[in-house]
Short mmCIF file of C-alpha atoms and ligand atoms in Angstrom, two decimals:
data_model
loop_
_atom_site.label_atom_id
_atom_site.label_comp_id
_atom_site.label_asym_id
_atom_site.label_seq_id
_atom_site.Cartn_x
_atom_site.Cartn_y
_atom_site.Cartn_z
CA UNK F 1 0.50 3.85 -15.01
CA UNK F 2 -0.73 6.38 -12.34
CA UNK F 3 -4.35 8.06 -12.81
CA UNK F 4 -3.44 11.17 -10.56
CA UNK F 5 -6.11 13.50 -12.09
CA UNK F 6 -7.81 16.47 -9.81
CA UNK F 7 -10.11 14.15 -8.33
CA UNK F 8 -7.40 11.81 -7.05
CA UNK F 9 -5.62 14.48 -5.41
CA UNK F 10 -8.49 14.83 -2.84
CA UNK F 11 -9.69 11.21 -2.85
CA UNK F 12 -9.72 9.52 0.87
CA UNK F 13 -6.77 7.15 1.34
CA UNK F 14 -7.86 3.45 0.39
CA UNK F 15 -6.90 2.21 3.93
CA UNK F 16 -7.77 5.10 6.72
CA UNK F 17 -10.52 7.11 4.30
CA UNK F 18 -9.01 10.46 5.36
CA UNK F 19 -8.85 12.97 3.22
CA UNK F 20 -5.23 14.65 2.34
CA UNK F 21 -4.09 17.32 4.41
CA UNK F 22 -2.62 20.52 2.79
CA UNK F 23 0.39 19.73 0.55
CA UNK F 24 0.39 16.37 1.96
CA UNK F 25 2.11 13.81 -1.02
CA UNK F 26 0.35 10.40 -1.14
CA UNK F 27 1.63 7.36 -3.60
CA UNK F 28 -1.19 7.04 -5.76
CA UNK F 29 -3.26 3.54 -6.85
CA UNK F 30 -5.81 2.55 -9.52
CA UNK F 31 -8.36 2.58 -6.96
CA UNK F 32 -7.22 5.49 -4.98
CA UNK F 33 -4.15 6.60 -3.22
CA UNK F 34 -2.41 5.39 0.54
CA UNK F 35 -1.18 8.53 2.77
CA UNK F 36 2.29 8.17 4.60
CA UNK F 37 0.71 6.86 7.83
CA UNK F 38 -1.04 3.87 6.32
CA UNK F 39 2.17 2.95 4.64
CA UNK F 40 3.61 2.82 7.10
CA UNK F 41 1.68 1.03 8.90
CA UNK F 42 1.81 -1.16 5.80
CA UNK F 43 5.80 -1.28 6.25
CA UNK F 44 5.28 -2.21 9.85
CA UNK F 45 2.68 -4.80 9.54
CA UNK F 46 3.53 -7.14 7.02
CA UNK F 47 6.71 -7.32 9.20
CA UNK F 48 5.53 -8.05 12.27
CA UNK F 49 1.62 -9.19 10.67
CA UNK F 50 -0.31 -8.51 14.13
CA UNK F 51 -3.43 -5.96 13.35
CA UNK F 52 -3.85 -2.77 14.16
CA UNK F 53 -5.97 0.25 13.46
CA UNK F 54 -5.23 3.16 10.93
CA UNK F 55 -5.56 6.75 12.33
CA UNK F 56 -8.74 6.59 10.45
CA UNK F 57 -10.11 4.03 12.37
CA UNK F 58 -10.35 0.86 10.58
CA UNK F 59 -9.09 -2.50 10.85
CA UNK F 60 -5.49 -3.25 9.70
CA UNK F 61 -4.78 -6.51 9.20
CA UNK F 62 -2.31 -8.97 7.68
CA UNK F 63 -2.70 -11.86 4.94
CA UNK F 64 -0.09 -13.66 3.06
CA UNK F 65 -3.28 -16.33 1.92
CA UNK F 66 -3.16 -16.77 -2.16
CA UNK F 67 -7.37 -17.41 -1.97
CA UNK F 68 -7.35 -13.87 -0.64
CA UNK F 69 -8.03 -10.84 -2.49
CA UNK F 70 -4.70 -9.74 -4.81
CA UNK F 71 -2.86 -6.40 -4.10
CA UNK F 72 -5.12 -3.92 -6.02
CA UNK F 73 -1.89 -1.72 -6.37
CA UNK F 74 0.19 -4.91 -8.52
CA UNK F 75 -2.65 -7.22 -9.07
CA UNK F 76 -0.71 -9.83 -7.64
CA UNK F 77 -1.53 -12.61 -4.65
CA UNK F 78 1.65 -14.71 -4.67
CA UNK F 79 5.26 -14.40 -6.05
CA UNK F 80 6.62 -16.28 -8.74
CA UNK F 81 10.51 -16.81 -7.78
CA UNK F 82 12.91 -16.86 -11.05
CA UNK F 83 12.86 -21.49 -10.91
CA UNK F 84 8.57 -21.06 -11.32
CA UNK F 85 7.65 -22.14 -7.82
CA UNK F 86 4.87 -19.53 -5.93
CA UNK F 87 6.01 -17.68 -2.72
CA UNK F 88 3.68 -16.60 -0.50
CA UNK F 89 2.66 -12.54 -0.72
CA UNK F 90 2.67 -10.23 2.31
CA UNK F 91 -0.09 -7.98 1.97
CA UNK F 92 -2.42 -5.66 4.38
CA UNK F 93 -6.00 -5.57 3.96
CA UNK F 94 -8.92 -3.68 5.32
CA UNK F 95 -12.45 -4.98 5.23
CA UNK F 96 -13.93 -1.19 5.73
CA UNK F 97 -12.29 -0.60 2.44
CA UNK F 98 -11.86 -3.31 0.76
CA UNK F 99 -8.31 -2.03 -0.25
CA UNK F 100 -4.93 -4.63 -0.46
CA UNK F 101 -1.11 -3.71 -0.84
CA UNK F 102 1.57 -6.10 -0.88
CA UNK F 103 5.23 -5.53 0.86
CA UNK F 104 6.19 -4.60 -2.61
CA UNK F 105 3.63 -1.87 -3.59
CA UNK F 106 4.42 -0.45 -0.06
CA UNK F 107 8.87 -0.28 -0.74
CA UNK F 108 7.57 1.52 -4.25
CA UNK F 109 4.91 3.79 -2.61
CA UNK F 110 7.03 4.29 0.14
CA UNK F 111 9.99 5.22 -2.33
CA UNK F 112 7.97 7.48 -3.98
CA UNK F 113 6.60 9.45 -0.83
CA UNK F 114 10.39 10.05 -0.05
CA UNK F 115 11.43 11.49 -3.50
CA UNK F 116 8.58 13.74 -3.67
CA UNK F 117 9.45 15.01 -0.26
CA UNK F 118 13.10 15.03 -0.86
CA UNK F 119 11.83 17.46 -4.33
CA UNK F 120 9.64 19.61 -2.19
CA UNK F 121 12.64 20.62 0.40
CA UNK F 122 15.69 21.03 -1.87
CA UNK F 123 13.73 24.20 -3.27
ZN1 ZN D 1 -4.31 6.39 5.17
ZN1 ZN D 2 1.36 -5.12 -5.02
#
Protein backbone atom coordinates (compact mmCIF):
# COMPACT_ATOMS: atom_id res chain seq x y z
CA UNK A 1 0.00 0.00 0.00
CA UNK A 2 2.97 2.22 1.14
CA UNK A 3 5.73 3.29 -1.58
CA UNK A 4 8.50 3.92 1.16
CA UNK A 5 11.49 3.47 -1.26
CA UNK A 6 14.99 5.50 -0.60
CA UNK A 7 13.68 8.47 -2.13
CA UNK A 8 10.67 8.69 0.17
CA UNK A 9 12.69 8.47 3.14
CA UNK A 10 14.16 11.99 2.41
CA UNK A 11 11.15 13.47 0.59
CA UNK A 12 9.82 16.95 2.26
CA UNK A 13 6.64 16.39 4.28
CA UNK A 14 3.46 17.06 2.00
CA UNK A 15 2.21 19.78 4.46
CA UNK A 16 5.41 21.83 6.05
CA UNK A 17 8.06 20.77 2.99
CA UNK A 18 10.77 20.05 5.59
CA UNK A 19 12.93 17.60 5.11
CA UNK A 20 13.24 14.61 7.87
CA UNK A 21 15.51 15.08 10.57
CA UNK A 22 17.91 12.22 11.60
CA UNK A 23 16.02 9.01 12.52
CA UNK A 24 12.95 10.98 12.50
CA UNK A 25 9.77 8.27 11.56
CA UNK A 26 7.14 9.90 9.28
CA UNK A 27 3.69 7.95 8.18
CA UNK A 28 4.20 7.71 4.65
CA UNK A 29 1.52 8.73 1.56
CA UNK A 30 1.26 8.08 -2.20
CA UNK A 31 2.31 11.49 -2.75
CA UNK A 32 4.80 11.83 -0.04
CA UNK A 33 4.94 11.43 3.64
CA UNK A 34 3.47 13.92 6.85
CA UNK A 35 6.17 14.36 9.84
CA UNK A 36 4.79 14.16 13.52
CA UNK A 37 4.31 17.95 13.79
CA UNK A 38 1.98 18.33 10.84
CA UNK A 39 -0.08 15.52 12.20
CA UNK A 40 -0.52 16.83 14.70
CA UNK A 41 -1.43 19.74 13.76
CA UNK A 42 -3.74 17.65 11.58
CA UNK A 43 -5.15 15.99 14.96
CA UNK A 44 -5.62 19.45 16.36
CA UNK A 45 -7.20 21.17 13.51
CA UNK A 46 -9.86 19.22 12.20
CA UNK A 47 -10.94 19.42 15.90
CA UNK A 48 -11.03 22.73 16.52
CA UNK A 49 -10.89 23.70 12.25
CA UNK A 50 -9.38 27.38 12.85
CA UNK A 51 -5.99 27.73 10.56
CA UNK A 52 -2.80 27.84 11.45
CA UNK A 53 0.71 27.61 10.11
CA UNK A 54 3.02 24.45 9.96
CA UNK A 55 6.60 24.90 11.36
CA UNK A 56 7.39 25.03 7.74
CA UNK A 57 5.56 27.94 7.13
CA UNK A 58 2.54 27.36 5.17
CA UNK A 59 -1.01 27.74 5.51
CA UNK A 60 -3.00 25.12 7.52
CA UNK A 61 -6.34 25.14 7.02
CA UNK A 62 -9.58 23.22 7.52
CA UNK A 63 -12.35 21.86 4.97
CA UNK A 64 -15.04 19.40 5.53
CA UNK A 65 -16.56 20.76 1.73
CA UNK A 66 -17.29 17.44 -0.59
CA UNK A 67 -16.47 19.93 -3.96
CA UNK A 68 -13.06 20.15 -2.34
CA UNK A 69 -10.11 18.25 -3.20
CA UNK A 70 -10.35 14.36 -1.61
CA UNK A 71 -7.78 13.18 1.05
CA UNK A 72 -4.82 12.17 -1.23
CA UNK A 73 -3.85 9.69 1.65
CA UNK A 74 -7.69 7.62 1.32
CA UNK A 75 -8.95 9.19 -1.80
CA UNK A 76 -11.96 10.00 -0.08
CA UNK A 77 -14.09 13.55 0.30
CA UNK A 78 -17.13 12.41 2.29
CA UNK A 79 -18.14 9.34 4.44
CA UNK A 80 -20.54 6.88 3.54
CA UNK A 81 -22.27 5.80 7.02
CA UNK A 82 -23.35 1.88 7.06
CA UNK A 83 -27.68 3.14 5.98
CA UNK A 84 -25.87 4.91 2.47
CA UNK A 85 -26.33 8.53 3.46
CA UNK A 86 -22.82 10.87 2.96
CA UNK A 87 -21.25 12.49 6.12
CA UNK A 88 -19.30 15.25 5.79
CA UNK A 89 -15.16 14.61 5.83
CA UNK A 90 -12.79 16.54 8.11
CA UNK A 91 -9.78 17.14 6.29
CA UNK A 92 -6.66 19.75 6.36
CA UNK A 93 -5.40 21.23 3.32
CA UNK A 94 -2.56 23.40 2.23
CA UNK A 95 -2.61 25.46 -0.92
CA UNK A 96 1.48 25.71 -0.89
CA UNK A 97 1.27 22.01 -1.31
CA UNK A 98 -1.53 21.07 -2.57
CA UNK A 99 -1.58 18.10 -0.03
CA UNK A 100 -5.17 16.82 1.89
CA UNK A 101 -5.61 14.32 4.92
CA UNK A 102 -8.76 13.48 6.43
CA UNK A 103 -9.33 12.89 10.44
CA UNK A 104 -9.01 9.32 9.47
CA UNK A 105 -5.65 9.17 7.55
CA UNK A 106 -4.34 11.32 10.51
CA UNK A 107 -5.71 8.43 13.67
CA UNK A 108 -3.83 5.77 11.09
CA UNK A 109 -0.70 7.94 10.47
CA UNK A 110 -0.75 8.99 13.82
CA UNK A 111 -1.03 5.21 14.98
CA UNK A 112 1.67 4.35 12.99
CA UNK A 113 4.19 7.17 14.16
CA UNK A 114 3.54 5.71 17.74
CA UNK A 115 4.31 1.99 16.96
CA UNK A 116 7.36 2.78 15.16
CA UNK A 117 8.50 4.83 18.07
CA UNK A 118 7.26 2.44 20.62
CA UNK A 119 9.73 -0.34 18.24
CA UNK A 120 12.63 2.02 18.24
CA UNK A 121 12.75 2.37 22.31
CA UNK A 122 11.96 -1.17 23.54
CA UNK A 123 15.50 -2.08 21.96
ZN1 LIG B 1 5.36 18.46 8.20
ZN1 LIG C 1 -8.04 9.94 4.17
Amino acid sequence: MTNDHVDARLAPCRFCGRRPLPGQYRAPGPHGPICPDCLEAGLLLVRDRQPRRSLGGSALRFSSDPQEKACEFCGRRERRTFFGFHRPLRRMNTTEGDAVICADCLDRSGELINQAVRRRSSH
